XYZ file of C-alpha atoms in Angstrom:
655
model
C 53.520 31.682 -181.896
C 53.707 32.166 -178.122
C 51.807 29.810 -175.782
C 51.404 30.995 -172.172
C 50.860 28.063 -169.813
C 48.919 27.934 -166.558
C 52.032 28.380 -164.403
C 52.984 31.533 -166.325
C 55.774 29.930 -168.346
C 55.816 30.218 -172.123
C 56.391 27.949 -175.099
C 57.185 29.296 -178.554
C 56.620 27.390 -181.797
C 57.378 28.258 -185.414
C 54.411 26.278 -186.730
C 50.879 25.323 -185.668
C 50.473 22.431 -183.235
C 47.595 20.519 -181.704
C 46.937 20.800 -177.968
C 47.966 17.171 -177.632
C 51.302 17.826 -179.360
C 51.961 20.747 -177.039
C 51.151 18.522 -174.041
C 53.676 15.955 -175.351
C 56.285 18.680 -175.692
C 55.726 19.789 -172.100
C 55.887 16.275 -170.684
C 55.108 12.761 -171.901
C 53.586 12.074 -168.502
C 51.266 15.058 -168.876
C 50.252 13.956 -172.372
C 49.324 10.496 -171.043
C 46.843 11.948 -168.544
C 45.623 14.905 -170.633
C 41.839 14.907 -171.192
C 41.264 18.276 -172.892
C 42.670 21.784 -173.158
C 41.513 25.229 -172.138
C 42.378 27.906 -174.688
C 41.780 31.491 -173.563
C 39.181 30.198 -171.098
C 37.345 27.914 -173.561
C 37.422 24.118 -173.290
C 38.823 22.542 -176.446
C 39.449 19.049 -177.758
C 43.030 17.757 -177.596
C 42.948 17.551 -181.393
C 42.386 21.331 -181.676
C 45.110 23.066 -183.695
C 46.710 26.134 -182.092
C 48.045 28.575 -184.689
C 48.276 31.884 -182.783
C 49.319 33.319 -179.431
C 47.098 32.163 -176.563
C 46.825 31.119 -172.934
C 46.686 27.341 -172.620
C 45.942 24.962 -169.749
C 46.211 21.212 -170.195
C 43.221 19.688 -168.398
C 43.478 16.340 -166.610
C 40.982 14.259 -164.643
C 41.774 16.438 -161.623
C 40.174 19.403 -163.411
C 36.383 19.581 -163.579
C 36.328 20.170 -167.346
C 38.944 17.492 -167.931
C 36.926 15.055 -165.857
C 33.862 15.892 -167.977
C 35.754 15.029 -171.190
C 36.958 11.750 -169.654
C 33.446 10.733 -168.621
C 31.931 11.918 -171.893
C 34.263 9.502 -173.657
C 33.044 6.776 -171.293
C 29.448 7.547 -172.327
C 30.408 6.961 -175.988
C 31.986 3.635 -175.072
C 28.735 2.705 -173.283
C 26.770 3.636 -176.417
C 29.025 1.439 -178.557
C 28.561 -1.447 -176.125
C 24.784 -1.073 -176.278
C 24.820 -1.016 -180.091
C 26.984 -4.146 -180.149
C 24.723 -6.140 -177.839
C 21.407 -4.531 -178.805
C 21.719 -3.383 -182.456
C 18.051 -2.372 -182.584
C 18.563 0.263 -179.849
C 18.369 3.885 -181.020
C 20.790 6.485 -179.687
C 19.507 9.658 -178.031
C 21.906 11.752 -175.906
C 24.795 10.896 -173.577
C 26.396 13.797 -171.675
C 28.753 13.828 -168.751
C 27.217 14.982 -165.465
C 28.681 16.013 -162.122
C 29.076 12.490 -160.727
C 29.580 10.597 -163.979
C 27.562 10.303 -167.176
C 24.376 8.920 -168.655
C 23.115 7.836 -172.038
C 19.498 7.628 -173.233
C 18.397 4.837 -175.598
C 15.154 3.946 -177.281
C 15.015 0.273 -176.320
C 13.720 -2.073 -173.659
C 14.741 -1.399 -170.026
C 17.990 -2.838 -168.673
C 18.056 -4.937 -165.498
C 21.169 -5.476 -163.357
C 22.145 -8.579 -165.331
C 22.016 -6.603 -168.591
C 24.103 -3.790 -167.062
C 26.718 -6.341 -165.992
C 26.889 -7.688 -169.550
C 27.340 -4.147 -170.845
C 30.178 -3.571 -168.372
C 31.949 -6.665 -169.707
C 31.535 -5.374 -173.270
C 32.842 -1.953 -172.226
C 36.025 -3.609 -170.923
C 36.513 -5.280 -174.294
C 36.107 -1.963 -176.131
C 38.590 -0.217 -173.831
C 41.090 -3.020 -174.289
C 40.870 -2.588 -178.076
C 42.216 0.938 -177.537
C 40.628 2.402 -180.652
C 41.342 6.067 -181.392
C 38.506 8.583 -181.305
C 38.564 10.592 -184.503
C 36.645 13.778 -185.191
C 35.110 14.745 -188.528
C 32.506 17.258 -189.667
C 29.691 17.316 -192.211
C 27.413 19.987 -193.554
C 23.929 19.967 -192.072
C 22.154 18.218 -194.968
C 24.955 15.656 -195.280
C 24.784 15.036 -191.535
C 21.031 14.446 -191.690
C 21.411 11.909 -194.507
C 24.321 10.277 -192.699
C 22.248 9.649 -189.580
C 19.156 8.621 -191.562
C 21.225 5.887 -193.234
C 22.342 4.726 -189.790
C 18.657 4.716 -188.719
C 19.170 7.083 -185.782
C 15.994 9.239 -185.719
C 16.846 11.059 -182.480
C 20.179 12.201 -183.876
C 18.403 13.361 -187.039
C 15.990 15.430 -184.949
C 18.874 17.063 -183.066
C 20.654 17.957 -186.308
C 17.471 19.366 -187.865
C 17.215 21.807 -184.945
C 20.614 23.294 -185.824
C 21.078 26.271 -188.204
C 21.152 25.430 -191.909
C 24.726 26.669 -192.297
C 26.035 24.720 -189.283
C 29.050 22.417 -189.535
C 28.062 19.250 -187.670
C 30.778 17.384 -185.785
C 30.990 13.622 -185.212
C 33.357 11.294 -183.379
C 34.144 7.785 -184.524
C 35.798 4.925 -182.661
C 36.162 2.131 -185.164
C 32.795 1.398 -186.762
C 30.873 3.258 -184.066
C 30.023 6.898 -184.863
C 28.177 9.426 -182.712
C 26.963 12.972 -183.218
C 28.941 15.047 -180.736
C 30.570 18.429 -180.176
C 33.237 16.898 -177.909
C 35.742 17.181 -176.378
C 36.988 13.589 -176.035
C 40.082 11.621 -175.117
C 42.456 10.679 -177.937
C 41.529 6.976 -177.569
C 39.754 4.605 -175.196
C 42.901 3.261 -173.466
C 42.985 5.819 -170.590
C 39.535 4.678 -169.389
C 40.313 2.565 -166.332
C 37.417 2.162 -163.907
C 33.862 2.328 -165.257
C 30.733 1.293 -163.388
C 27.146 1.301 -164.652
C 25.119 2.409 -161.658
C 21.483 2.087 -162.627
C 18.864 2.225 -165.349
C 15.643 4.232 -165.331
C 13.122 5.914 -167.605
C 13.568 9.407 -169.017
C 11.400 11.375 -171.417
C 13.023 12.432 -174.679
C 14.151 16.012 -174.220
C 12.715 16.029 -170.706
C 9.098 16.450 -171.823
C 6.374 14.047 -170.728
C 4.717 14.743 -174.090
C 7.559 12.800 -175.720
C 8.420 9.117 -175.703
C 9.837 7.487 -172.590
C 13.401 6.333 -173.230
C 15.716 4.110 -171.204
C 18.530 5.925 -169.411
C 21.684 4.259 -168.119
C 23.650 6.097 -165.420
C 27.324 5.366 -164.988
C 30.528 6.815 -163.654
C 34.210 6.602 -164.544
C 37.462 7.129 -162.655
C 41.134 6.821 -163.468
C 41.750 4.583 -160.430
C 39.788 1.613 -159.134
C 40.319 2.811 -155.559
C 38.551 6.079 -156.359
C 35.673 4.188 -157.962
C 35.390 1.937 -154.909
C 35.261 4.995 -152.642
C 32.503 6.478 -154.792
C 30.493 3.247 -154.658
C 30.760 3.304 -150.868
C 29.494 6.880 -151.024
C 26.507 5.663 -153.046
C 25.742 3.097 -150.367
C 25.702 5.910 -147.810
C 23.384 7.890 -150.076
C 20.938 4.984 -150.187
C 20.911 4.941 -146.391
C 20.176 8.683 -146.315
C 17.641 8.887 -149.146
C 14.659 10.518 -147.459
C 12.212 8.778 -149.768
C 13.228 5.409 -148.312
C 14.448 6.353 -144.847
C 11.445 8.593 -144.153
C 9.132 5.681 -144.881
C 11.230 3.210 -142.878
C 11.097 5.596 -139.899
C 7.324 6.003 -140.344
C 7.591 9.754 -140.891
C 5.453 9.776 -144.040
C 3.878 7.535 -146.630
C 2.096 7.828 -149.969
C -0.948 6.030 -151.340
C -1.792 5.597 -155.036
C -5.530 6.170 -154.577
C -4.808 9.525 -152.901
C -2.492 10.687 -155.656
C 1.058 11.624 -156.603
C 2.611 14.496 -154.703
C 0.123 14.171 -151.841
C 2.100 12.548 -149.013
C 0.527 11.468 -145.744
C 2.547 12.711 -142.791
C 2.504 10.127 -140.021
C 2.520 10.978 -136.293
C 6.327 11.112 -136.005
C 6.672 13.299 -139.101
C 3.904 15.587 -137.891
C 5.704 15.959 -134.559
C 8.875 17.206 -136.263
C 7.017 19.678 -138.464
C 4.984 20.838 -135.457
C 8.211 21.632 -133.583
C 9.575 23.509 -136.603
C 6.369 25.469 -137.096
C 6.017 26.523 -133.467
C 9.651 27.590 -133.383
C 9.422 29.618 -136.601
C 6.159 31.320 -135.680
C 7.432 32.280 -132.227
C 10.696 33.575 -133.695
C 8.982 35.669 -136.355
C 6.359 37.114 -134.019
C 8.466 37.696 -130.904
C 11.906 38.572 -132.276
C 11.467 39.718 -135.869
C 8.350 41.876 -135.652
C 5.800 39.902 -137.653
C 2.017 39.820 -137.263
C 0.199 36.609 -138.123
C -2.571 36.139 -140.670
C -4.758 33.205 -141.649
C -6.272 33.329 -145.120
C -8.446 31.009 -147.295
C -7.109 28.022 -149.221
C -8.976 29.118 -152.349
C -10.288 32.212 -154.090
C -12.250 33.261 -157.143
C -10.367 33.619 -160.384
C -10.949 37.383 -160.059
C -8.243 37.603 -157.376
C -5.664 35.797 -159.493
C -6.498 37.973 -162.495
C -5.705 41.093 -160.472
C -2.413 39.623 -159.230
C -1.422 38.406 -162.699
C -1.204 34.764 -161.690
C -4.142 33.836 -163.931
C -2.208 35.008 -166.980
C 1.278 33.957 -165.873
C 0.724 30.868 -163.729
C -2.693 29.333 -164.508
C -1.171 26.087 -165.844
C 0.377 25.502 -162.425
C -2.900 25.962 -160.534
C -5.751 23.636 -159.586
C -8.799 25.334 -161.105
C -12.228 24.429 -159.701
C -14.920 24.916 -162.301
C -15.280 25.774 -165.982
C -14.941 29.418 -167.018
C -17.177 28.898 -170.044
C -20.038 27.375 -168.051
C -19.951 28.988 -164.614
C -20.105 32.582 -163.415
C -17.737 31.972 -160.519
C -14.637 29.873 -160.979
C -12.367 29.182 -158.016
C -8.783 27.963 -157.740
C -6.747 26.536 -154.902
C -4.093 29.046 -153.961
C -0.548 28.519 -155.234
C 0.636 31.430 -153.038
C -0.652 33.667 -150.227
C 0.501 37.116 -151.339
C -2.743 38.473 -152.886
C -4.711 37.385 -149.818
C -2.347 39.222 -147.472
C -2.526 42.338 -149.620
C -6.190 42.627 -148.707
C -5.337 42.243 -145.025
C -3.055 45.262 -145.502
C -5.705 47.158 -147.475
C -8.346 46.639 -144.766
C -6.680 49.433 -142.750
C -5.311 52.753 -143.939
C -1.600 53.063 -143.235
C 0.676 56.019 -142.630
C 4.339 56.058 -143.599
C 5.013 55.691 -139.860
C 3.253 52.276 -139.837
C 5.639 50.758 -142.342
C 7.123 48.247 -142.552
C 4.170 45.918 -142.031
C 5.503 42.368 -141.767
C 2.849 39.686 -142.210
C 3.628 36.014 -141.624
C 1.497 32.973 -142.293
C 1.974 29.232 -142.126
C 0.510 28.724 -145.584
C -0.753 25.520 -147.156
C -0.377 25.885 -150.933
C -1.323 23.844 -154.000
C 0.631 23.614 -157.241
C -0.107 21.368 -160.194
C 3.382 19.957 -160.673
C 4.075 17.563 -163.563
C 3.667 13.926 -162.564
C 7.222 13.188 -163.695
C 8.556 15.711 -161.178
C 7.014 14.100 -158.087
C 9.544 12.806 -155.569
C 8.980 11.985 -151.909
C 8.627 15.186 -149.911
C 10.794 17.402 -152.103
C 8.364 17.855 -154.994
C 4.709 17.683 -153.993
C 1.376 19.158 -155.027
C 0.236 20.233 -151.566
C 2.744 21.720 -149.159
C 3.088 24.174 -146.303
C 5.573 27.037 -146.109
C 6.701 29.690 -143.634
C 5.449 32.455 -145.896
C 5.629 36.177 -145.307
C 5.135 39.517 -147.042
C 6.646 42.803 -145.984
C 4.985 46.029 -147.087
C 7.755 48.623 -147.039
C 8.596 52.162 -148.094
C 11.213 52.412 -150.867
C 13.762 53.767 -148.369
C 13.288 50.633 -146.200
C 14.013 48.046 -148.904
C 17.720 47.541 -148.151
C 17.351 47.190 -144.394
C 14.300 44.894 -144.587
C 15.696 42.710 -147.373
C 18.894 42.225 -145.363
C 16.806 41.320 -142.310
C 15.010 38.659 -144.360
C 18.393 37.212 -145.311
C 19.448 37.328 -141.667
C 16.301 35.486 -140.581
C 16.786 32.807 -143.243
C 20.432 32.332 -142.253
C 19.489 32.206 -138.561
C 17.082 29.364 -139.352
C 19.707 27.529 -141.404
C 22.342 27.918 -138.686
C 19.994 26.684 -135.979
C 19.237 23.555 -138.004
C 22.889 22.972 -138.902
C 22.192 23.446 -142.613
C 24.089 26.681 -143.354
C 27.152 24.957 -144.813
C 24.992 23.063 -147.319
C 23.523 26.028 -149.210
C 24.426 28.324 -152.076
C 22.892 31.670 -153.063
C 21.488 32.560 -156.460
C 20.294 35.879 -157.828
C 17.390 34.819 -160.038
C 16.830 37.328 -162.840
C 14.382 37.837 -165.655
C 14.916 36.628 -169.211
C 15.288 39.773 -171.293
C 14.708 37.692 -174.431
C 11.273 36.624 -173.212
C 9.881 39.890 -171.846
C 6.205 38.963 -172.258
C 6.514 36.610 -169.293
C 7.132 39.485 -166.864
C 5.619 42.635 -165.434
C 7.568 45.864 -165.889
C 10.090 47.129 -168.410
C 13.832 46.636 -168.762
C 14.625 49.630 -166.555
C 12.482 48.155 -163.757
C 14.255 44.804 -163.932
C 17.771 46.187 -164.161
C 17.054 48.440 -161.177
C 15.541 45.769 -158.916
C 18.170 43.191 -159.868
C 20.883 45.748 -159.173
C 19.414 46.426 -155.732
C 19.523 42.743 -154.773
C 22.999 42.297 -156.253
C 24.311 45.159 -154.115
C 22.648 43.769 -150.970
C 24.255 40.364 -151.481
C 27.647 42.018 -151.919
C 27.175 44.108 -148.777
C 26.272 40.928 -146.846
C 29.436 39.245 -148.210
C 27.382 36.309 -149.497
C 28.930 34.529 -152.496
C 26.308 34.083 -155.201
C 25.697 33.085 -158.780
C 23.273 34.699 -161.231
C 20.687 32.893 -163.350
C 18.583 34.326 -166.171
C 14.940 33.297 -166.474
C 14.541 32.156 -162.849
C 12.799 35.283 -161.491
C 9.140 35.464 -160.487
C 7.033 37.265 -163.094
C 6.778 40.343 -160.861
C 10.350 40.662 -159.623
C 13.842 39.205 -159.083
C 14.751 37.127 -156.057
C 17.427 35.468 -153.997
C 17.060 31.691 -154.074
C 18.867 29.775 -151.348
C 19.687 26.432 -152.941
C 20.655 23.029 -151.568
C 21.354 19.635 -153.123
C 19.784 16.360 -152.099
C 21.875 13.222 -151.602
C 21.729 12.509 -155.342
C 23.067 15.954 -156.232
C 19.801 17.445 -157.513
C 19.488 21.094 -156.549
C 16.269 22.492 -155.081
C 15.252 25.940 -153.891
C 14.843 25.804 -150.107
C 14.277 29.476 -149.229
C 13.385 32.425 -151.434
C 13.338 36.207 -150.909
C 11.788 38.316 -153.678
C 11.687 42.042 -154.357
C 8.466 43.303 -155.928
C 8.138 46.968 -156.850
C 5.270 46.526 -159.320
C 2.331 44.539 -157.952
C 1.080 47.188 -155.479
C -0.249 49.107 -158.475
C -2.520 46.191 -159.458
C -4.099 46.109 -155.996
C -4.209 49.877 -155.465
C -2.097 49.505 -152.331
C -0.803 52.713 -150.804
C 0.340 54.466 -147.661
C 0.048 58.141 -146.719
C 3.417 59.886 -146.767
C 4.582 62.770 -144.556
C 2.987 65.256 -146.977
C -0.406 63.561 -146.809
C -0.071 62.079 -150.311
C -0.746 58.508 -151.399
C 2.388 56.508 -152.250
C 2.849 52.982 -153.558
C 4.729 50.673 -151.214
C 7.208 48.009 -152.311
C 6.729 44.375 -151.288
C 9.224 41.752 -150.159
C 7.959 38.192 -150.573
C 9.929 35.750 -148.425
C 10.097 32.467 -146.596
C 12.087 32.080 -143.426
C 12.530 28.332 -143.619
C 10.706 27.504 -146.828
C 8.561 24.438 -147.395
C 8.195 22.301 -144.266
C 7.901 19.064 -146.249
C 11.032 19.791 -148.272
C 12.884 20.872 -145.135
C 11.929 17.597 -143.429
C 13.344 15.694 -146.419
C 16.522 17.791 -146.177
C 16.872 17.085 -142.461
C 16.317 13.342 -142.931
C 19.137 13.204 -145.479
C 21.444 15.581 -143.596
C 21.253 13.646 -140.336
C 20.445 10.171 -141.732
C 17.357 10.272 -139.515
C 19.368 11.087 -136.364
C 17.879 14.541 -135.828
C 19.045 17.058 -133.233
C 17.399 16.136 -129.936
C 15.019 19.100 -129.886
C 13.492 17.963 -133.193
C 13.200 14.259 -132.409
C 9.597 13.041 -132.198
C 10.743 10.682 -129.435
C 13.571 12.131 -127.376
C 13.852 9.555 -124.601
C 12.826 5.915 -124.316
C 12.789 4.319 -120.873
C 13.820 0.676 -120.815
C 12.878 -1.257 -117.631
C 15.055 -4.335 -117.133
C 11.980 -6.363 -116.177
C 8.305 -5.913 -115.344
C 9.218 -5.464 -111.653
C 10.550 -1.991 -112.438
C 7.647 -0.821 -114.587
C 6.296 1.438 -111.834
C 9.640 3.221 -111.525
C 9.846 3.505 -115.322
C 6.475 5.266 -115.404
C 7.518 7.498 -112.515
C 10.579 8.580 -114.552
C 8.342 9.066 -117.595
C 6.020 11.328 -115.599
C 8.916 13.528 -114.444
C 10.272 13.838 -117.987
C 6.895 14.729 -119.443
C 6.424 17.410 -116.781
C 9.440 19.045 -118.442
C 7.981 18.695 -121.962
C 10.382 15.936 -122.946
C 8.913 13.541 -125.521
C 9.155 10.209 -123.716
C 7.897 6.631 -124.012
C 8.305 3.473 -121.956
C 9.201 0.185 -123.646
C 6.889 -2.061 -121.626
C 7.391 -5.178 -123.746
C 8.472 -8.395 -122.058
C 11.742 -8.523 -123.973
C 15.361 -8.815 -122.875
C 17.080 -5.491 -122.202
C 19.683 -6.098 -124.940
C 16.918 -6.468 -127.510
C 15.219 -3.272 -126.310
C 18.485 -1.336 -126.583
C 19.103 -2.572 -130.124
C 15.548 -1.600 -131.120
C 16.025 1.895 -129.694
C 19.276 2.287 -131.621
C 17.568 1.245 -134.852
C 14.888 3.857 -134.142
C 17.696 6.458 -133.973
C 16.739 7.722 -130.529
C 19.027 10.268 -128.896
C 18.594 8.852 -125.374
C 17.713 5.592 -123.645
C 17.272 5.353 -119.894
C 17.750 1.858 -118.487
C 16.114 1.329 -115.083
C 16.317 -1.593 -112.688
C 16.778 -2.294 -108.989
C 19.864 -0.088 -108.448
C 18.300 2.824 -110.308
C 15.035 2.598 -108.388
C 16.740 2.384 -104.998
C 18.880 5.479 -105.585
C 16.512 7.491 -107.850
C 18.960 7.470 -110.748
C 18.856 6.401 -114.390
C 21.448 4.591 -116.508
C 21.932 6.794 -119.564
C 22.765 5.527 -123.010
C 22.986 8.032 -125.858
C 23.811 7.932 -129.527
C 26.445 10.593 -128.801
C 28.613 8.954 -126.140
C 27.213 5.449 -125.858
C 27.044 4.214 -122.259
C 27.185 7.382 -120.113
C 26.684 5.546 -116.817
C 24.286 6.311 -113.980
C 23.080 9.848 -113.346
C 20.628 11.373 -110.863
C 17.297 11.765 -112.640
C 17.188 15.536 -112.084
C 20.705 15.942 -113.459
C 19.666 14.169 -116.666
C 16.504 16.288 -116.907
C 18.457 19.521 -116.481
C 20.977 18.496 -119.146
C 18.476 17.410 -121.795
C 16.248 20.441 -121.144
C 19.231 22.708 -121.779
C 20.089 20.768 -124.951
C 16.500 21.143 -126.195
C 16.182 24.797 -125.163
C 19.431 25.835 -126.871
C 18.728 23.559 -129.888
C 22.217 22.142 -129.537
C 23.522 19.953 -132.338
C 25.672 17.315 -130.678
C 28.285 15.364 -132.587
C 28.180 11.578 -132.446
C 31.336 10.343 -130.725
C 30.389 6.913 -129.457
C 32.585 5.457 -126.736
C 33.310 1.738 -126.560
C 30.424 0.197 -124.637
C 30.308 -2.695 -122.244
C 28.513 -5.797 -123.467
C 24.846 -5.898 -122.542
């Protein structure tokens, strides 16, 4: 048989060989670091026998799929350690994930001391160097096997598999786990494992099921790489918006108000106010939008026309009982049906289209309690929502313009490099969830696919992520923990106009159905604020800062001059405060740094006599004395242009 390797070279063998044996034949060094193999594009266990011509890549820790096999093996070692120290624990699942692995157990929670004990046990298991051996059983045999081992979660997983399935297991000594693999040949290559944390997780991700205990961990081949990752985790903790946003007094939550209902505090409101004013002015003055303001609730009749009552009722807050009351209302989860009636209030000619309607929309969605997190997943939120009523021949141009507007917003905020694009499609195996037939969906999805290609935007495709009325582009970003959220969405809807009897008069005087583009320019303001907190670790671009300048008088004698400077700054719409406390100047400077202010102006006798200010910034440190007007001109330009300055602190003199 002929084996074609990744570099294009070939190996020929007269008899079948395992991937591991082929790796040994290529190089003993390669075999030592091999984690898995890729055969004709499919990831395979090192034990897999090759008996015909194929393309083969030996995967190491440097390869994503090889790294996954390495960390999956680490998760099995964790499971063995748990069973050794806590025999009553029941095994659930333990996959590798992007940054490491986790394993779910039915047992009491683990504190840091317990995790440390497990780490010590893991080291013992690795040192034993036991081989991992794969074997298979028929489905009924596998069920009995796991019942005897008293592992009910494994039994449930097996019972969900087809009756004729061959079930694979891996053993390492006395420990056995249900698993499809792949795995390392033995535990010896595992070098640097760290158990990061423990938390709760519902079995199979459903809050209807039992809460299990999840242990997160990671594994590397070198201690230095693990140490670097742990430092990265420390940075993540400093950037986590859920903690940092509270520390900076941007938002808070209160149990008696409810989950997913954050209270924005004055500083947080200031940032969102700046974002909102900017977006609204941009849309109205440069992108041709008109502004609407529509109710926060409507009768169920409206949602029945739009289809949301049938397709989205579980995600809505319904006010009233349909069986007892004539009129039942619901808080709006979206604005589109309201804006359709704004459009319908006036008859439109083909010359009037496109009609671009924008609204700063407060929406309400009944998210699962387990999904709530800070500002990223909430039950009441506000978005930069818009709907474009267009002729079919305008779809391409207007959809591209929506992408351009979204990318303009991302670029201005310095977030463009952090996003990915996804074409979210329907699930053709679950057609009852959607409006329209297969031809409709293939056509609309094809239109968006072509637009993304013409815009040279790299994108992935995902089945089952479309809205019920049409496909969409989702602009995705990850938080500091690697969880991906949709930040901006642009949807193509060629069906819903029929439900609302929306039309325009064409050049022949006939009624025609328009198409609709649903879009956000920036997305959810709360989620964007969380994104900005984590992106900039609270050190926002100056134009967004709720407090842009703090004036620090050296003593009370210079308070009058400090307030004079404050007055001049405020005349230029610069958000300014005076630190009037009777504290030493060094203390005031340290406080301002901790508050992540872009600028501090120190004023004393010299400054007052010459009408200057001593400038300290988070960008350059001590910038020295500057005429007040020169500073005002510079910061006004920075704010007006929305400049994103890099932090390059110079060595400062001692205070």
